[in-house]
Amino acid sequence: MKYFSWFVAILMVAALLSGCAKSSNEPLEESPTTTSSDSAEGSEGKLDTSKKVELVWYLLGDANKDQKEVMAELNKMLEKDLNTTVKLNFTTWTDWQTKYNLLLASGEKIDMIFASTWSDYYKFANQGAFLPLGDLLPTYAPETWKNVPKQDWDEATVKGNILAVPATYPEYTPDGLVYREDWRNELGLPEIKDLDSIEAYLDGVKKAKNVTPINGKAYNEVFTLFKAYNDYQQIGGDSGVIAASSYDNPRDIIAYPFTPEFEAWVKRMKTWADKGFWNSDTLSSQVEAGDAIKVGTGAVYWRNAPGAGGYIVDMEKNNPEIKLGYFPFTRFHNYVMPNLSVNNAMAIPKNAANPERSLMVLDKLRNDPKYYDLLSYGIEGKHYSIAEDGKYIVTPPANLKDTKNFVPYGIASWGFRLESMERVKQASGWSGFDALLQEFKSESKPNIFAPVLLDYAPVKSQQAAVNAVIQQYGLPLMMGLVPDVDKAIETYRKQLEAAGVNDVLAYVKEQAYAYYDEKGMK
């Protein structure tokens, strides 16, 4: 299962290991020392752009078929405003990780590149791959410097240096359950608001509709429910069976199979399995539980919040007779952590020729709607039109609504997204997401676990052995697919200890505590 997949260490060449000079993360009164063609101010107090510059930028993914046309329009604007053009390159999605790694390791003169936690931002930042920006931002990207929240700058900071400009686009992706709301109303079942009401719903649907409620792969539903219900927080991504015991106790790091909460949970899951809430072959099934809902043979499907929106919108279009509800697991403890701001960001590699001008372009892109709309959505009238509300876009554009085989403009522009500038609704336009998003924002807490950097190299063999034990013993136990739960718990714990789970636990504690100490967290 993906939740127990372990990290693969990425080998980097020695060129990445050189450090960058430390710079302040606070606004400075004096201009920074420049490293390329731009001096801080010209004779009239404006930034000097007298020398024409072509910037080299890289984004992930693929270019659009109309990319040249879009960039031609963008560069006309940039040449007029900043005496600058941008050569925009793409990694393509084919083997993008290898290409991305080589770009940063090769020393190629790149002026700006997409950066992300999921493309190893913290690893590359620790290796010195990115240029510190704290001294440059106030002068060369003043609007961005003022408008990005302090928490976001903090999340982009590594070893005291701001090393990326995070997207200002709060993303909340907590787990939850999509379910047949029409069946709940029809059967008079309680509103889903806690674990007992979830069980009552599954039981009621099973008996009255004679279906398997979670019909297909059910592990995601059960495992994410387990973590959320107990407020267990995995650290640094997928840390297997290692977790903080709660958000409020980040230093209480445990191996949860050894807890009373785990024991109570798997005993309850045994009763759920025996009642037929999922099939006995669920761990080998390749069927999506959401597909069973579409044909009336299932009732519940695991989705994160935006994914739920896409699924619900699709069902409203293709199966309008089915009415769905959504229960986010955040309601167990009434808080939510957003994705880290550097889940999507833009960084300047340390060998950039024109970092100042790059920041000027980024500042323009993030704060001028003409620039933002063009690079994000393409050319108005060809790729989109403005909706009647004046804010959102329509694709195909109104003048091309009957065009067959219309291809919209779209690229991986996530690194410079701003919520205030976006013209596309989140969650595929699901009408219920606006209220859900406001709920999330009202109870948001900083994500204190994802930034912990783990490569597991010191405990590589133990981690592999632990993951093998999880697959063989942990998954069937979690799904209630064992004849004797007490005996299965005892066996699972012994196998984990033999595999070296305590070594992995000690390593995670060591790395997490070092991060907490750096950030002043208790």
Coordinates of N, CA and C in Angstrom, one line a residue, residues 252-472:
D252 N 6.0 13.3 21.4 CA 5.6 12.0 21.8 C 5.4 11.1 20.6
I253 N 6.6 10.6 20.2 CA 6.6 9.8 18.9 C 6.6 8.3 19.3
I254 N 5.7 7.6 18.6 CA 5.4 6.2 19.0 C 5.4 5.3 17.8
A255 N 5.5 4.0 18.1 CA 5.2 3.0 17.1 C 3.8 2.5 17.4
Y256 N 2.8 3.0 16.6 CA 1.4 2.9 17.1 C 0.9 1.4 17.2
P257 N 1.5 0.4 16.5 CA 1.0 -1.0 16.8 C 1.1 -1.4 18.2
F258 N 1.9 -0.7 19.0 CA 2.1 -1.1 20.4 C 1.3 -0.3 21.4
T259 N 0.3 0.4 20.9 CA -0.6 1.2 21.7 C -1.9 0.5 22.0
P260 N -2.5 0.9 23.1 CA -3.9 0.4 23.4 C -4.9 0.9 22.3
E261 N -4.7 2.1 21.8 CA -5.6 2.6 20.8 C -5.6 1.7 19.5
F262 N -4.4 1.2 19.1 CA -4.4 0.3 18.0 C -5.1 -1.0 18.3
E263 N -4.9 -1.5 19.5 CA -5.5 -2.8 19.9 C -7.0 -2.7 19.8
A264 N -7.5 -1.5 20.4 CA -9.0 -1.3 20.4 C -9.5 -1.2 18.9
W265 N -8.7 -0.5 18.1 CA -9.2 -0.3 16.7 C -9.3 -1.6 15.9
V266 N -8.2 -2.4 16.0 CA -8.3 -3.6 15.1 C -9.3 -4.6 15.6
K267 N -9.6 -4.5 16.9 CA -10.7 -5.4 17.4 C -12.1 -4.9 16.8
R268 N -12.2 -3.6 16.7 CA -13.5 -3.0 16.2 C -13.5 -3.3 14.7
M269 N -12.4 -3.2 14.0 CA -12.4 -3.5 12.6 C -12.7 -5.0 12.3
K270 N -12.4 -5.9 13.2 CA -12.7 -7.3 13.1 C -14.3 -7.4 13.0
T271 N -15.0 -6.7 13.9 CA -16.4 -6.7 13.9 C -17.0 -6.1 12.6
W272 N -16.3 -5.1 12.0 CA -16.8 -4.5 10.8 C -16.6 -5.5 9.6
A273 N -15.4 -6.1 9.6 CA -15.2 -7.1 8.6 C -16.2 -8.3 8.6
D274 N -16.5 -8.7 9.8 CA -17.4 -9.9 10.0 C -18.8 -9.5 9.6
K275 N -19.2 -8.2 9.7 CA -20.5 -7.7 9.3 C -20.6 -7.5 7.8
G276 N -19.4 -7.6 7.1 CA -19.5 -7.5 5.6 C -19.4 -6.1 5.1
F277 N -18.8 -5.2 5.9 CA -18.6 -3.8 5.4 C -17.7 -3.7 4.2
W278 N -16.8 -4.7 4.0 CA -16.0 -4.8 2.8 C -15.8 -6.3 2.6
N279 N -15.3 -6.6 1.4 CA -15.2 -8.0 1.0 C -13.9 -8.6 1.6
S280 N -13.9 -10.0 1.7 CA -12.7 -10.7 2.2 C -11.5 -10.6 1.3
D281 N -11.7 -10.3 0.1 CA -10.5 -10.1 -0.8 C -10.1 -8.7 -1.1
T282 N -10.5 -7.8 -0.2 CA -10.3 -6.4 -0.4 C -8.9 -6.0 -0.6
L283 N -8.0 -6.7 0.1 CA -6.5 -6.3 0.0 C -5.9 -6.7 -1.4
S284 N -6.5 -7.6 -2.1 CA -6.1 -8.0 -3.4 C -6.9 -7.4 -4.5
S285 N -8.0 -6.7 -4.1 CA -8.9 -6.2 -5.1 C -8.3 -5.0 -5.9
Q286 N -8.6 -4.9 -7.1 CA -8.2 -3.8 -8.0 C -9.4 -2.9 -8.3
V287 N -10.5 -3.1 -7.7 CA -11.7 -2.4 -8.0 C -11.8 -1.1 -7.1
E288 N -12.1 0.0 -7.7 CA -12.2 1.3 -6.9 C -13.6 1.3 -6.3
A289 N -13.7 1.6 -5.0 CA -15.0 1.6 -4.3 C -15.9 2.6 -4.9
G290 N -15.3 3.7 -5.5 CA -16.2 4.7 -6.1 C -16.9 4.2 -7.4
D291 N -16.3 3.2 -8.1 CA -17.0 2.7 -9.2 C -18.2 1.9 -8.8
A292 N -18.2 1.2 -7.7 CA -19.3 0.5 -7.2 C -20.5 1.4 -6.8
I293 N -20.2 2.6 -6.3 CA -21.2 3.6 -6.0 C -22.0 3.9 -7.3
K294 N -21.3 4.1 -8.4 CA -21.9 4.5 -9.7 C -22.9 3.5 -10.2
V295 N -22.7 2.3 -9.9 CA -23.6 1.2 -10.4 C -24.5 0.7 -9.3
G296 N -24.6 1.4 -8.1 CA -25.5 1.0 -7.1 C -25.1 -0.2 -6.2
T297 N -23.9 -0.6 -6.3 CA -23.4 -1.8 -5.5 C -22.5 -1.4 -4.3
G298 N -22.4 -0.1 -4.1 CA -21.5 0.4 -3.0 C -22.0 1.7 -2.4
A299 N -21.5 2.1 -1.3 CA -22.1 3.3 -0.6 C -21.0 4.3 -0.1
V300 N -19.7 3.9 0.0 CA -18.7 4.7 0.6 C -17.4 4.6 -0.2
Y301 N -16.7 5.8 -0.2 CA -15.5 5.9 -1.0 C -14.6 6.9 -0.3
W302 N -13.3 6.5 -0.1 CA -12.3 7.4 0.5 C -11.9 8.4 -0.6
R303 N -11.9 9.7 -0.2 CA -11.3 10.8 -1.0 C -10.8 11.9 -0.1
N304 N -9.7 12.6 -0.6 CA -9.4 13.8 0.1 C -10.4 14.9 -0.4
A305 N -10.4 16.0 0.2 CA -11.5 17.0 0.0 C -11.6 17.5 -1.5
P306 N -10.5 17.9 -2.1 CA -10.6 18.3 -3.5 C -11.0 17.1 -4.4
G307 N -10.4 15.9 -4.1 CA -10.8 14.7 -4.8 C -12.3 14.4 -4.7
A308 N -12.8 14.6 -3.5 CA -14.2 14.4 -3.3 C -15.0 15.3 -4.2
G309 N -14.5 16.6 -4.4 CA -15.2 17.5 -5.2 C -15.3 17.1 -6.7
G310 N -14.1 16.6 -7.2 CA -14.1 16.1 -8.5 C -15.0 14.9 -8.7
Y311 N -15.0 14.0 -7.8 CA -15.9 12.8 -7.9 C -17.3 13.2 -7.8
I312 N -17.7 14.1 -6.9 CA -19.1 14.5 -6.8 C -19.6 15.2 -8.0
V313 N -18.8 16.1 -8.6 CA -19.2 16.8 -9.8 C -19.4 15.9 -10.9
D314 N -18.5 14.9 -11.1 CA -18.6 13.9 -12.1 C -19.9 13.1 -11.9
M315 N -20.3 12.8 -10.7 CA -21.5 12.0 -10.5 C -22.7 12.9 -10.7
E316 N -22.7 14.1 -10.4 CA -23.8 15.0 -10.7 C -24.0 15.1 -12.2
K317 N -23.0 15.0 -13.0 CA -23.1 15.1 -14.4 C -23.6 13.8 -15.0
N318 N -23.0 12.7 -14.6 CA -23.3 11.4 -15.2 C -24.2 10.5 -14.5
N319 N -24.4 10.7 -13.2 CA -25.4 9.9 -12.4 C -26.2 10.8 -11.5
P320 N -27.0 11.7 -12.1 CA -27.7 12.8 -11.3 C -28.7 12.2 -10.3
E321 N -29.1 11.0 -10.5 CA -30.1 10.4 -9.6 C -29.5 10.0 -8.3
I322 N -28.1 9.9 -8.2 CA -27.4 9.6 -7.0 C -27.0 10.9 -6.3
K323 N -27.4 11.0 -5.0 CA -27.0 12.2 -4.2 C -25.9 11.8 -3.2
L324 N -24.9 12.6 -3.2 CA -23.7 12.2 -2.3 C -23.5 13.2 -1.2
G325 N -22.9 12.8 -0.1 CA -22.5 13.6 0.9 C -21.0 13.4 1.2
Y326 N -20.4 14.3 2.0 CA -19.0 14.2 2.3 C -18.7 14.5 3.8
F327 N -17.9 13.6 4.4 CA -17.5 13.8 5.8 C -16.0 13.9 5.9
P328 N -15.5 15.1 6.1 CA -14.0 15.2 6.3 C -13.6 14.7 7.7
F329 N -12.5 14.0 7.8 CA -12.0 13.5 9.0 C -11.5 14.6 10.0
T330 N -11.3 15.8 9.5 CA -10.9 16.9 10.3 C -11.9 17.1 11.5
R331 N -13.2 16.7 11.3 CA -14.2 16.9 12.3 C -14.1 16.1 13.5
F332 N -13.2 15.1 13.5 CA -12.9 14.3 14.7 C -12.3 15.2 15.8
H333 N -11.4 16.1 15.3 CA -10.6 16.9 16.3 C -10.7 18.4 16.0
N334 N -11.4 18.8 15.0 CA -11.8 20.2 14.7 C -10.5 21.0 14.4
Y335 N -9.6 20.5 13.6 CA -8.5 21.3 13.1 C -8.1 20.6 11.8
V336 N -7.3 21.4 11.0 CA -6.8 20.9 9.8 C -5.5 21.6 9.5
M337 N -4.6 20.8 8.9 CA -3.3 21.3 8.5 C -3.3 21.5 7.0
P338 N -3.0 22.7 6.5 CA -2.9 22.8 5.0 C -1.6 22.1 4.5
N339 N -1.6 21.9 3.2 CA -0.3 21.4 2.6 C 0.7 22.5 2.9
L340 N 1.9 22.2 3.0 CA 3.0 23.2 3.1 C 2.9 24.2 2.0
S341 N 3.2 25.4 2.3 CA 3.3 26.4 1.2 C 4.3 26.0 0.1
V342 N 5.4 25.4 0.5 CA 6.4 25.0 -0.5 C 6.0 23.6 -1.1
N343 N 4.8 23.2 -1.0 CA 4.3 22.1 -1.8 C 4.3 22.5 -3.3
N344 N 4.2 23.9 -3.5 CA 4.4 24.4 -4.8 C 5.1 25.8 -4.7
A345 N 6.2 26.0 -5.3 CA 7.0 27.2 -5.1 C 7.9 27.4 -6.3
M346 N 8.6 28.6 -6.3 CA 9.6 28.9 -7.3 C 10.9 29.2 -6.6
A347 N 12.0 28.6 -7.1 CA 13.3 28.8 -6.5 C 14.3 29.3 -7.5
I348 N 15.4 29.9 -7.1 CA 16.5 30.3 -8.0 C 17.7 29.4 -7.7
P349 N 18.1 28.6 -8.7 CA 19.3 27.8 -8.4 C 20.5 28.7 -8.2
K350 N 21.5 28.1 -7.5 CA 22.6 28.9 -7.0 C 23.5 29.5 -8.1
N351 N 23.5 28.9 -9.3 CA 24.3 29.3 -10.4 C 23.5 30.3 -11.4
A352 N 22.4 30.8 -10.9 CA 21.6 31.7 -11.8 C 22.4 32.9 -12.2
A353 N 22.3 33.3 -13.5 CA 23.0 34.5 -14.0 C 22.3 35.8 -13.6
N354 N 21.0 35.7 -13.5 CA 20.2 36.9 -13.3 C 19.1 36.8 -12.2
P355 N 19.5 36.5 -11.0 CA 18.5 36.3 -10.0 C 17.6 37.5 -9.7
E356 N 18.2 38.7 -9.7 CA 17.4 39.9 -9.5 C 16.3 40.1 -10.5
R357 N 16.6 40.0 -11.7 CA 15.6 40.2 -12.8 C 14.6 39.1 -12.8
S358 N 15.0 37.9 -12.4 CA 14.0 36.8 -12.3 C 13.0 37.1 -11.2
L359 N 13.4 37.7 -10.1 CA 12.5 38.0 -9.0 C 11.6 39.2 -9.5
M360 N 12.1 40.1 -10.3 CA 11.3 41.2 -10.8 C 10.1 40.6 -11.7
V361 N 10.5 39.6 -12.5 CA 9.5 39.0 -13.4 C 8.5 38.2 -12.5
L362 N 9.0 37.5 -11.6 CA 8.0 36.7 -10.7 C 7.1 37.7 -10.0
D363 N 7.6 38.8 -9.5 CA 6.8 39.8 -8.8 C 5.7 40.3 -9.7
K364 N 6.0 40.5 -11.0 CA 5.1 41.0 -12.0 C 4.0 39.9 -12.2
L365 N 4.5 38.7 -12.4 CA 3.6 37.6 -12.7 C 2.6 37.3 -11.6
R366 N 3.0 37.5 -10.3 CA 2.2 37.2 -9.2 C 1.2 38.4 -8.9
N367 N 1.5 39.6 -9.4 CA 0.7 40.7 -9.0 C 0.0 41.5 -10.1
D368 N 0.3 41.1 -11.3 CA -0.4 41.8 -12.4 C -1.3 40.8 -13.1
P369 N -2.6 41.0 -13.1 CA -3.6 40.1 -13.7 C -3.3 39.8 -15.1
K370 N -2.8 40.7 -15.9 CA -2.6 40.5 -17.3 C -1.5 39.4 -17.5
Y371 N -0.5 39.5 -16.7 CA 0.6 38.5 -16.7 C 0.1 37.1 -16.2
Y372 N -0.6 37.2 -15.1 CA -1.0 35.9 -14.4 C -2.0 35.2 -15.3
D373 N -3.0 35.9 -15.9 CA -4.0 35.2 -16.7 C -3.3 34.6 -18.0
L374 N -2.4 35.3 -18.6 CA -1.8 34.9 -19.8 C -1.0 33.6 -19.6
L375 N -0.1 33.5 -18.6 CA 0.7 32.3 -18.4 C -0.1 31.2 -17.7
S376 N -1.1 31.5 -17.0 CA -1.9 30.5 -16.4 C -3.0 29.9 -17.3
Y377 N -3.7 30.8 -18.1 CA -4.9 30.3 -18.8 C -4.8 30.5 -20.3
G378 N -3.7 31.2 -20.8 CA -3.6 31.3 -22.2 C -4.1 32.7 -22.7
I379 N -4.5 32.7 -24.0 CA -4.9 33.9 -24.6 C -6.5 34.0 -24.6
E380 N -7.0 35.1 -24.1 CA -8.4 35.3 -24.0 C -9.0 35.3 -25.4
G381 N -10.1 34.6 -25.6 CA -10.8 34.5 -26.9 C -10.3 33.3 -27.6
K382 N -9.1 32.8 -27.4 CA -8.7 31.6 -28.0 C -8.7 30.4 -27.0
H383 N -8.3 30.6 -25.8 CA -8.2 29.5 -24.8 C -9.3 29.7 -23.8
Y384 N -9.9 30.8 -23.6 CA -10.9 31.0 -22.5 C -11.6 32.3 -22.8
S385 N -12.7 32.5 -22.1 CA -13.4 33.8 -22.0 C -13.8 34.0 -20.6
I386 N -14.1 35.3 -20.2 CA -14.4 35.6 -18.8 C -15.9 35.3 -18.6
A387 N -16.2 34.6 -17.5 CA -17.6 34.3 -17.2 C -18.4 35.6 -16.8
E388 N -19.7 35.4 -16.7 CA -20.5 36.6 -16.5 C -20.2 37.2 -15.1
D389 N -19.7 36.5 -14.2 CA -19.4 37.0 -12.9 C -18.1 37.9 -12.9
G390 N -17.4 37.9 -14.0 CA -16.3 38.8 -14.2 C -15.0 38.2 -13.5
K391 N -15.1 37.1 -12.8 CA -14.0 36.6 -12.0 C -13.5 35.3 -12.6
Y392 N -14.4 34.3 -12.9 CA -13.9 33.0 -13.3 C -13.9 32.9 -14.8
I393 N -13.2 31.9 -15.4 CA -13.1 31.8 -16.8 C -14.0 30.7 -17.3
V394 N -14.2 30.7 -18.6 CA -15.0 29.7 -19.3 C -14.2 29.1 -20.4
T395 N -14.1 27.7 -20.4 CA -13.5 27.0 -21.5 C -14.4 26.0 -22.0
P396 N -14.5 25.8 -23.4 CA -13.9 26.7 -24.4 C -14.5 28.1 -24.2
P397 N -13.8 29.1 -24.8 CA -14.4 30.4 -24.8 C -15.7 30.5 -25.5
A398 N -16.5 31.5 -25.1 CA -17.9 31.6 -25.6 C -17.9 31.6 -27.1
N399 N -17.0 32.2 -27.8 CA -17.0 32.3 -29.2 C -16.6 31.0 -29.9
L400 N -16.1 30.0 -29.1 CA -15.7 28.7 -29.6 C -16.4 27.5 -29.0
K401 N -17.5 27.8 -28.3 CA -18.2 26.8 -27.5 C -18.6 25.6 -28.3
D402 N -18.8 25.7 -29.6 CA -19.2 24.6 -30.4 C -18.1 23.9 -31.2
T403 N -16.8 24.4 -30.9 CA -15.7 23.8 -31.6 C -15.4 22.4 -31.1
K404 N -15.2 21.5 -32.1 CA -14.9 20.1 -31.8 C -13.4 20.0 -31.5
N405 N -13.1 19.1 -30.6 CA -11.7 18.8 -30.3 C -10.9 20.0 -29.7
F406 N -11.6 20.9 -29.0 CA -11.0 22.1 -28.4 C -9.9 21.6 -27.4
V407 N -8.7 22.2 -27.5 CA -7.7 21.9 -26.5 C -7.4 23.1 -25.7
P408 N -7.7 23.1 -24.4 CA -7.5 24.3 -23.5 C -6.0 24.5 -23.3
Y409 N -5.7 25.7 -22.9 CA -4.3 26.0 -22.5 C -4.1 25.6 -21.0
G410 N -3.0 24.9 -20.7 CA -2.8 24.6 -19.4 C -1.3 24.1 -19.2
I411 N -0.6 24.5 -18.2 CA 0.7 24.1 -17.9 C 0.8 23.9 -16.4
A412 N 1.9 23.3 -15.9 CA 2.1 23.2 -14.5 C 2.5 24.5 -13.9
S413 N 1.6 25.4 -13.7 CA 1.9 26.8 -13.3 C 1.7 26.9 -11.8
W414 N 1.7 25.8 -11.1 CA 1.4 25.7 -9.6 C 2.4 26.6 -8.8
G415 N 3.6 26.7 -9.2 CA 4.6 27.4 -8.4 C 4.4 28.8 -8.2
F416 N 3.5 29.5 -9.0 CA 3.3 30.9 -8.8 C 1.8 31.2 -8.6
R417 N 1.0 30.2 -8.2 CA -0.4 30.5 -8.0 C -0.7 31.4 -6.8
L418 N -1.7 32.2 -7.0 CA -2.2 33.0 -5.9 C -3.8 32.8 -5.8
E419 N -4.2 32.6 -4.6 CA -5.7 32.4 -4.4 C -6.5 33.6 -4.9
S420 N -6.0 34.8 -4.7 CA -6.7 36.0 -5.0 C -6.7 36.2 -6.5
M421 N -5.8 35.6 -7.3 CA -5.8 35.8 -8.7 C -6.4 34.7 -9.5
E422 N -6.7 33.6 -8.8 CA -7.2 32.4 -9.5 C -8.6 32.6 -10.2
R423 N -8.7 32.1 -11.4 CA -10.0 32.2 -12.1 C -10.6 30.8 -12.3
V424 N -10.1 29.8 -11.7 CA -10.7 28.5 -11.7 C -11.0 28.0 -10.3
K425 N -12.2 27.5 -10.1 CA -12.6 27.1 -8.8 C -11.9 25.8 -8.4
Q426 N -11.6 25.7 -7.1 CA -11.0 24.5 -6.6 C -12.1 23.3 -6.6
A427 N -11.5 22.1 -6.4 CA -12.4 20.9 -6.3 C -13.3 20.8 -7.5
S428 N -12.8 21.1 -8.7 CA -13.6 20.9 -9.9 C -14.9 21.7 -9.9
G429 N -15.0 22.8 -9.1 CA -16.2 23.6 -9.1 C -17.3 23.0 -8.3
W430 N -17.0 22.0 -7.4 CA -18.1 21.5 -6.5 C -18.7 22.5 -5.7
S431 N -20.0 22.6 -5.7 CA -20.7 23.7 -5.0 C -20.5 23.6 -3.5
G432 N -20.3 22.5 -3.0 CA -20.1 22.3 -1.5 C -18.8 22.7 -1.0
F433 N -17.8 22.9 -1.9 CA -16.4 23.1 -1.5 C -16.2 24.5 -0.8
D434 N -16.9 25.5 -1.3 CA -16.7 26.8 -0.7 C -16.9 26.8 0.8
A435 N -18.0 26.2 1.2 CA -18.3 26.2 2.6 C -17.3 25.3 3.4
L436 N -16.9 24.2 2.8 CA -15.9 23.4 3.4 C -14.6 24.1 3.5
L437 N -14.2 24.9 2.5 CA -12.9 25.6 2.5 C -13.0 26.6 3.6
Q438 N -14.1 27.3 3.8 CA -14.2 28.3 4.9 C -14.1 27.6 6.3
E439 N -14.7 26.4 6.4 CA -14.5 25.6 7.6 C -13.1 25.3 7.9
F440 N -12.4 24.8 6.8 CA -11.0 24.5 7.0 C -10.1 25.7 7.4
K441 N -10.4 26.8 6.8 CA -9.6 28.0 7.1 C -9.8 28.5 8.5
S442 N -11.0 28.3 9.0 CA -11.3 28.8 10.4 C -10.7 28.0 11.4
E443 N -10.2 26.7 11.1 CA -9.6 25.9 12.1 C -8.2 25.4 11.7
S444 N -7.6 26.2 10.8 CA -6.3 25.8 10.3 C -5.2 25.9 11.3
K445 N -4.3 25.0 11.3 CA -3.1 25.0 12.1 C -1.9 24.7 11.2
P446 N -0.7 25.3 11.6 CA 0.5 25.1 10.7 C 0.8 23.6 10.7
N447 N 1.3 23.2 9.5 CA 1.8 21.9 9.3 C 3.2 21.7 9.9
I448 N 3.3 21.1 11.0 CA 4.6 21.0 11.7 C 5.3 19.7 11.5
F449 N 4.7 18.8 10.8 CA 5.2 17.5 10.6 C 5.9 17.2 9.3
A450 N 5.3 17.8 8.2 CA 5.8 17.5 6.9 C 7.2 18.0 6.6
P451 N 7.7 19.1 7.2 CA 9.0 19.6 6.9 C 10.2 18.7 7.5
V452 N 9.9 17.8 8.4 CA 10.9 17.0 9.0 C 11.6 16.1 7.8
L453 N 12.9 16.3 7.7 CA 13.6 15.7 6.5 C 14.1 14.3 6.9
L454 N 13.6 13.3 6.2 CA 14.0 11.9 6.5 C 14.5 11.3 5.2
D455 N 15.6 10.6 5.3 CA 16.1 9.8 4.1 C 16.2 8.4 4.5
Y456 N 16.2 8.0 5.8 CA 16.2 6.7 6.3 C 17.5 5.9 6.0
A457 N 18.5 6.5 5.3 CA 19.7 5.8 5.0 C 20.3 5.1 6.2
P458 N 20.4 5.7 7.4 CA 21.0 5.0 8.5 C 20.2 3.7 9.0
V459 N 19.0 3.6 8.6 CA 18.2 2.5 9.0 C 17.5 1.8 7.8
K460 N 18.2 1.9 6.7 CA 17.6 1.4 5.5 C 17.1 0.0 5.6
S461 N 18.0 -0.9 6.1 CA 17.6 -2.3 6.1 C 16.5 -2.6 7.1
Q462 N 16.5 -1.9 8.2 CA 15.4 -2.1 9.2 C 14.1 -1.6 8.6
Q463 N 14.2 -0.5 7.9 CA 12.9 0.1 7.4 C 12.3 -0.9 6.4
A464 N 13.2 -1.4 5.5 CA 12.7 -2.4 4.5 C 12.1 -3.6 5.2
A465 N 12.7 -4.1 6.3 CA 12.2 -5.2 7.0 C 10.8 -4.9 7.7
V466 N 10.7 -3.7 8.2 CA 9.5 -3.3 8.9 C 8.4 -3.2 7.9
N467 N 8.7 -2.6 6.7 CA 7.6 -2.5 5.7 C 7.1 -3.9 5.2
A468 N 8.0 -4.8 5.1 CA 7.6 -6.2 4.8 C 6.7 -6.8 5.8
V469 N 7.0 -6.5 7.1 CA 6.1 -7.0 8.2 C 4.8 -6.3 8.1
I470 N 4.7 -5.1 7.8 CA 3.5 -4.3 7.7 C 2.6 -5.0 6.6
Q471 N 3.2 -5.3 5.5 CA 2.5 -5.9 4.4 C 1.9 -7.2 4.8
Q472 N 2.8 -8.0 5.4 CA 2.4 -9.4 5.7 C 1.4 -9.5 6.8

